[in-house]
Amino acid sequence: VEAETAKIAALAADFRSRIADLPLMVCSESLSNAVTPLMTANCSAYDIFTVLKDEYGIWVCPNGGEYKDRIFRVGHIGQLTVEDNQVLSDALHDLVKRGILK
């Protein structure tokens, strides 16, 4: 259990470091290693979810309700790897270049 907890914490830290330069804000008063909630400022979070799913084959967790267009979440539990973080980070950086994530 301790090794799995450390793996999850390392994956979360790795992902967060890879996206530090993106126009996204980690939004949580008590951040968990299980998930990273990300807030967009100038684009639709739901559109980011849809483009990642439809064009990149990457699933993140959309938000609902009043925050549907502001927040999406990235999980760090399960059969995920540092390579998965790299793939998602590359896709998010590509969305910036495409003008979708701004």
Short mmCIF file of N, CA and C in Angstrom, two decimals:
data_model
loop_
_atom_site.label_atom_id
_atom_site.label_comp_id
_atom_site.label_asym_id
_atom_site.label_seq_id
_atom_site.Cartn_x
_atom_site.Cartn_y
_atom_site.Cartn_z
N VAL A 1 0.83 -1.19 0.00
CA VAL A 1 0.00 0.00 0.00
C VAL A 1 0.88 1.26 0.00
N GLU A 2 1.92 1.25 0.81
CA GLU A 2 2.80 2.41 0.89
C GLU A 2 3.49 2.70 -0.44
N ALA A 3 3.90 1.64 -1.13
CA ALA A 3 4.56 1.82 -2.43
C ALA A 3 3.58 2.38 -3.46
N GLU A 4 2.33 1.92 -3.42
CA GLU A 4 1.31 2.42 -4.35
C GLU A 4 1.00 3.88 -4.06
N THR A 5 0.92 4.23 -2.79
CA THR A 5 0.68 5.62 -2.40
C THR A 5 1.81 6.52 -2.90
N ALA A 6 3.04 6.06 -2.77
CA ALA A 6 4.19 6.83 -3.24
C ALA A 6 4.17 6.96 -4.76
N LYS A 7 3.78 5.90 -5.46
CA LYS A 7 3.69 5.94 -6.92
C LYS A 7 2.66 6.99 -7.37
N ILE A 8 1.51 6.99 -6.72
CA ILE A 8 0.45 7.94 -7.06
C ILE A 8 0.93 9.38 -6.80
N ALA A 9 1.57 9.60 -5.69
CA ALA A 9 2.10 10.93 -5.36
C ALA A 9 3.13 11.38 -6.39
N ALA A 10 3.99 10.46 -6.80
CA ALA A 10 5.02 10.79 -7.80
C ALA A 10 4.39 11.10 -9.16
N LEU A 11 3.37 10.33 -9.54
CA LEU A 11 2.69 10.61 -10.81
C LEU A 11 2.00 11.97 -10.78
N ALA A 12 1.35 12.28 -9.67
CA ALA A 12 0.69 13.58 -9.54
C ALA A 12 1.69 14.72 -9.64
N ALA A 13 2.80 14.60 -8.93
CA ALA A 13 3.84 15.64 -8.95
C ALA A 13 4.44 15.77 -10.35
N ASP A 14 4.68 14.64 -11.01
CA ASP A 14 5.22 14.66 -12.37
C ASP A 14 4.27 15.38 -13.32
N PHE A 15 2.99 15.02 -13.27
CA PHE A 15 2.01 15.66 -14.15
C PHE A 15 1.95 17.16 -13.90
N ARG A 16 1.87 17.55 -12.66
CA ARG A 16 1.74 18.97 -12.32
C ARG A 16 2.97 19.76 -12.78
N SER A 17 4.13 19.16 -12.71
CA SER A 17 5.33 19.86 -13.17
C SER A 17 5.32 20.01 -14.69
N ARG A 18 4.78 19.03 -15.40
CA ARG A 18 4.75 19.08 -16.86
C ARG A 18 3.80 20.15 -17.41
N ILE A 19 2.79 20.52 -16.62
CA ILE A 19 1.80 21.48 -17.11
C ILE A 19 1.94 22.85 -16.47
N ALA A 20 2.98 23.07 -15.71
CA ALA A 20 3.15 24.33 -14.98
C ALA A 20 3.17 25.56 -15.88
N ASP A 21 3.60 25.39 -17.13
CA ASP A 21 3.69 26.52 -18.04
C ASP A 21 2.42 26.74 -18.86
N LEU A 22 1.40 25.94 -18.64
CA LEU A 22 0.17 26.06 -19.41
C LEU A 22 -0.80 27.06 -18.78
N PRO A 23 -1.72 27.60 -19.59
CA PRO A 23 -2.71 28.54 -19.05
C PRO A 23 -3.84 27.81 -18.31
N LEU A 24 -3.45 27.05 -17.29
CA LEU A 24 -4.39 26.31 -16.45
C LEU A 24 -4.02 26.59 -15.00
N MET A 25 -5.03 26.63 -14.15
CA MET A 25 -4.77 26.84 -12.74
C MET A 25 -5.22 25.60 -11.96
N VAL A 26 -4.33 25.06 -11.15
CA VAL A 26 -4.71 23.97 -10.26
C VAL A 26 -5.61 24.58 -9.20
N CYS A 27 -6.84 24.08 -9.10
CA CYS A 27 -7.81 24.74 -8.22
C CYS A 27 -8.29 23.78 -7.14
N SER A 28 -7.68 23.89 -5.99
CA SER A 28 -8.10 23.10 -4.84
C SER A 28 -7.50 23.71 -3.59
N GLU A 29 -8.30 23.77 -2.56
CA GLU A 29 -7.79 24.26 -1.28
C GLU A 29 -7.05 23.16 -0.54
N SER A 30 -7.36 21.91 -0.86
CA SER A 30 -6.73 20.76 -0.23
C SER A 30 -6.45 19.73 -1.33
N LEU A 31 -5.32 19.89 -2.00
CA LEU A 31 -4.98 19.10 -3.17
C LEU A 31 -4.67 17.66 -2.81
N SER A 32 -5.29 16.74 -3.53
CA SER A 32 -5.08 15.32 -3.34
C SER A 32 -4.10 14.79 -4.38
N ASN A 33 -3.40 13.73 -4.08
CA ASN A 33 -2.55 13.09 -5.08
C ASN A 33 -3.37 12.26 -6.06
N ALA A 34 -4.62 11.98 -5.74
CA ALA A 34 -5.47 11.14 -6.59
C ALA A 34 -5.92 11.85 -7.86
N VAL A 35 -6.08 13.16 -7.79
CA VAL A 35 -6.65 13.90 -8.92
C VAL A 35 -6.14 15.33 -8.91
N THR A 36 -5.98 15.89 -10.11
CA THR A 36 -5.61 17.30 -10.24
C THR A 36 -6.77 18.03 -10.91
N PRO A 37 -7.45 18.91 -10.18
CA PRO A 37 -8.52 19.73 -10.78
C PRO A 37 -7.89 20.94 -11.46
N LEU A 38 -8.26 21.16 -12.71
CA LEU A 38 -7.68 22.25 -13.49
C LEU A 38 -8.76 23.21 -13.95
N MET A 39 -8.50 24.50 -13.77
CA MET A 39 -9.44 25.54 -14.17
C MET A 39 -8.89 26.29 -15.38
N THR A 40 -9.76 26.52 -16.33
CA THR A 40 -9.41 27.31 -17.50
C THR A 40 -9.82 28.75 -17.26
N ALA A 41 -9.14 29.67 -17.93
CA ALA A 41 -9.47 31.08 -17.76
C ALA A 41 -10.17 31.66 -18.99
N ASN A 42 -9.71 31.25 -20.17
CA ASN A 42 -10.18 31.90 -21.40
C ASN A 42 -10.70 30.92 -22.45
N CYS A 43 -11.11 29.74 -22.01
CA CYS A 43 -11.66 28.76 -22.94
C CYS A 43 -12.55 27.81 -22.16
N SER A 44 -13.27 26.97 -22.88
CA SER A 44 -14.20 26.04 -22.26
C SER A 44 -13.48 24.76 -21.83
N ALA A 45 -13.57 24.44 -20.55
CA ALA A 45 -13.00 23.19 -20.04
C ALA A 45 -13.69 22.00 -20.69
N TYR A 46 -14.98 22.11 -20.94
CA TYR A 46 -15.68 20.99 -21.57
C TYR A 46 -15.19 20.79 -23.00
N ASP A 47 -14.88 21.87 -23.70
CA ASP A 47 -14.30 21.73 -25.04
C ASP A 47 -12.94 21.04 -24.98
N ILE A 48 -12.15 21.35 -23.97
CA ILE A 48 -10.85 20.68 -23.80
C ILE A 48 -11.08 19.18 -23.61
N PHE A 49 -12.01 18.81 -22.73
CA PHE A 49 -12.36 17.41 -22.53
C PHE A 49 -12.75 16.74 -23.84
N THR A 50 -13.62 17.39 -24.60
CA THR A 50 -14.12 16.81 -25.85
C THR A 50 -13.02 16.63 -26.89
N VAL A 51 -12.18 17.64 -27.07
CA VAL A 51 -11.10 17.55 -28.05
C VAL A 51 -10.09 16.48 -27.64
N LEU A 52 -9.74 16.42 -26.36
CA LEU A 52 -8.81 15.38 -25.91
C LEU A 52 -9.38 13.99 -26.19
N LYS A 53 -10.66 13.80 -25.92
CA LYS A 53 -11.32 12.51 -26.14
C LYS A 53 -11.43 12.17 -27.62
N ASP A 54 -11.97 13.10 -28.39
CA ASP A 54 -12.28 12.82 -29.80
C ASP A 54 -11.07 12.84 -30.72
N GLU A 55 -10.13 13.73 -30.46
CA GLU A 55 -9.01 13.88 -31.39
C GLU A 55 -7.71 13.22 -30.93
N TYR A 56 -7.57 13.02 -29.62
CA TYR A 56 -6.32 12.46 -29.10
C TYR A 56 -6.53 11.09 -28.44
N GLY A 57 -7.77 10.68 -28.24
CA GLY A 57 -8.04 9.42 -27.58
C GLY A 57 -7.66 9.42 -26.11
N ILE A 58 -7.70 10.59 -25.49
CA ILE A 58 -7.33 10.75 -24.08
C ILE A 58 -8.58 11.13 -23.29
N TRP A 59 -8.79 10.43 -22.20
CA TRP A 59 -9.94 10.73 -21.35
C TRP A 59 -9.50 11.42 -20.07
N VAL A 60 -10.06 12.59 -19.82
CA VAL A 60 -9.96 13.27 -18.55
C VAL A 60 -11.37 13.34 -17.99
N CYS A 61 -11.54 13.85 -16.80
CA CYS A 61 -12.85 13.90 -16.16
C CYS A 61 -13.48 15.28 -16.35
N PRO A 62 -14.58 15.36 -17.10
CA PRO A 62 -15.24 16.65 -17.21
C PRO A 62 -15.96 16.99 -15.91
N ASN A 63 -16.23 18.23 -15.72
CA ASN A 63 -17.00 18.69 -14.57
C ASN A 63 -18.43 18.94 -15.06
N GLY A 64 -19.34 18.99 -14.16
CA GLY A 64 -20.72 19.29 -14.51
C GLY A 64 -21.18 20.56 -13.83
N GLY A 65 -22.44 20.84 -13.97
CA GLY A 65 -23.04 21.97 -13.28
C GLY A 65 -22.45 23.31 -13.69
N GLU A 66 -22.41 24.21 -12.73
CA GLU A 66 -21.99 25.58 -13.03
C GLU A 66 -20.52 25.67 -13.44
N TYR A 67 -19.73 24.64 -13.15
CA TYR A 67 -18.30 24.67 -13.50
C TYR A 67 -17.97 23.83 -14.74
N LYS A 68 -18.98 23.42 -15.48
CA LYS A 68 -18.77 22.58 -16.67
C LYS A 68 -17.78 23.20 -17.65
N ASP A 69 -17.86 24.48 -17.85
CA ASP A 69 -16.98 25.15 -18.81
C ASP A 69 -15.73 25.75 -18.17
N ARG A 70 -15.53 25.49 -16.88
CA ARG A 70 -14.36 26.08 -16.20
C ARG A 70 -13.36 25.06 -15.66
N ILE A 71 -13.85 23.85 -15.31
CA ILE A 71 -12.98 22.88 -14.62
C ILE A 71 -13.05 21.50 -15.26
N PHE A 72 -11.89 20.86 -15.41
CA PHE A 72 -11.82 19.44 -15.69
C PHE A 72 -10.77 18.84 -14.77
N ARG A 73 -10.80 17.51 -14.61
CA ARG A 73 -9.91 16.87 -13.65
C ARG A 73 -9.09 15.78 -14.33
N VAL A 74 -7.87 15.60 -13.85
CA VAL A 74 -6.97 14.57 -14.35
C VAL A 74 -6.68 13.62 -13.19
N GLY A 75 -6.98 12.35 -13.39
CA GLY A 75 -6.75 11.34 -12.36
C GLY A 75 -5.33 10.80 -12.41
N HIS A 76 -4.87 10.30 -11.26
CA HIS A 76 -3.52 9.75 -11.16
C HIS A 76 -3.51 8.35 -10.56
N ILE A 77 -4.68 7.73 -10.40
CA ILE A 77 -4.79 6.40 -9.80
C ILE A 77 -5.04 5.37 -10.90
N GLY A 78 -4.50 4.18 -10.73
CA GLY A 78 -4.74 3.10 -11.67
C GLY A 78 -3.48 2.72 -12.41
N GLN A 79 -3.65 2.19 -13.58
CA GLN A 79 -2.52 1.70 -14.38
C GLN A 79 -1.91 2.82 -15.20
N LEU A 80 -1.65 3.96 -14.58
CA LEU A 80 -1.08 5.11 -15.27
C LEU A 80 0.43 5.14 -15.08
N THR A 81 1.11 5.76 -16.05
CA THR A 81 2.57 5.83 -16.02
C THR A 81 3.04 7.25 -16.30
N VAL A 82 4.32 7.48 -16.10
CA VAL A 82 4.93 8.76 -16.45
C VAL A 82 4.76 9.00 -17.96
N GLU A 83 4.82 7.95 -18.74
CA GLU A 83 4.61 8.09 -20.19
C GLU A 83 3.21 8.59 -20.50
N ASP A 84 2.21 8.14 -19.74
CA ASP A 84 0.85 8.65 -19.91
C ASP A 84 0.80 10.15 -19.60
N ASN A 85 1.51 10.57 -18.56
CA ASN A 85 1.59 11.99 -18.24
C ASN A 85 2.20 12.77 -19.41
N GLN A 86 3.23 12.21 -20.02
CA GLN A 86 3.90 12.87 -21.15
C GLN A 86 2.94 13.02 -22.33
N VAL A 87 2.19 11.95 -22.61
CA VAL A 87 1.22 11.99 -23.72
C VAL A 87 0.18 13.08 -23.48
N LEU A 88 -0.38 13.14 -22.27
CA LEU A 88 -1.38 14.15 -21.95
C LEU A 88 -0.77 15.55 -21.98
N SER A 89 0.40 15.70 -21.41
CA SER A 89 1.08 17.00 -21.42
C SER A 89 1.34 17.46 -22.85
N ASP A 90 1.82 16.57 -23.69
CA ASP A 90 2.06 16.91 -25.10
C ASP A 90 0.77 17.34 -25.78
N ALA A 91 -0.32 16.64 -25.51
CA ALA A 91 -1.61 16.99 -26.11
C ALA A 91 -2.07 18.36 -25.64
N LEU A 92 -1.94 18.64 -24.34
CA LEU A 92 -2.36 19.95 -23.83
C LEU A 92 -1.50 21.06 -24.41
N HIS A 93 -0.20 20.84 -24.54
CA HIS A 93 0.67 21.84 -25.16
C HIS A 93 0.29 22.04 -26.64
N ASP A 94 -0.11 20.96 -27.31
CA ASP A 94 -0.56 21.06 -28.69
C ASP A 94 -1.85 21.89 -28.78
N LEU A 95 -2.74 21.74 -27.79
CA LEU A 95 -3.98 22.53 -27.78
C LEU A 95 -3.68 24.02 -27.64
N VAL A 96 -2.61 24.35 -26.93
CA VAL A 96 -2.19 25.75 -26.84
C VAL A 96 -1.75 26.23 -28.22
N LYS A 97 -0.91 25.45 -28.88
CA LYS A 97 -0.43 25.83 -30.22
C LYS A 97 -1.57 25.98 -31.21
N ARG A 98 -2.61 25.17 -31.05
CA ARG A 98 -3.77 25.22 -31.93
C ARG A 98 -4.75 26.34 -31.56
N GLY A 99 -4.52 27.02 -30.43
CA GLY A 99 -5.40 28.10 -30.00
C GLY A 99 -6.66 27.63 -29.32
N ILE A 100 -6.72 26.36 -28.94
CA ILE A 100 -7.90 25.82 -28.27
C ILE A 100 -7.81 26.03 -26.76
N LEU A 101 -6.63 25.81 -26.22
CA LEU A 101 -6.37 26.07 -24.81
C LEU A 101 -5.63 27.40 -24.73
N LYS A 102 -6.29 28.38 -24.09
CA LYS A 102 -5.70 29.71 -24.02
C LYS A 102 -6.03 30.38 -22.71
#
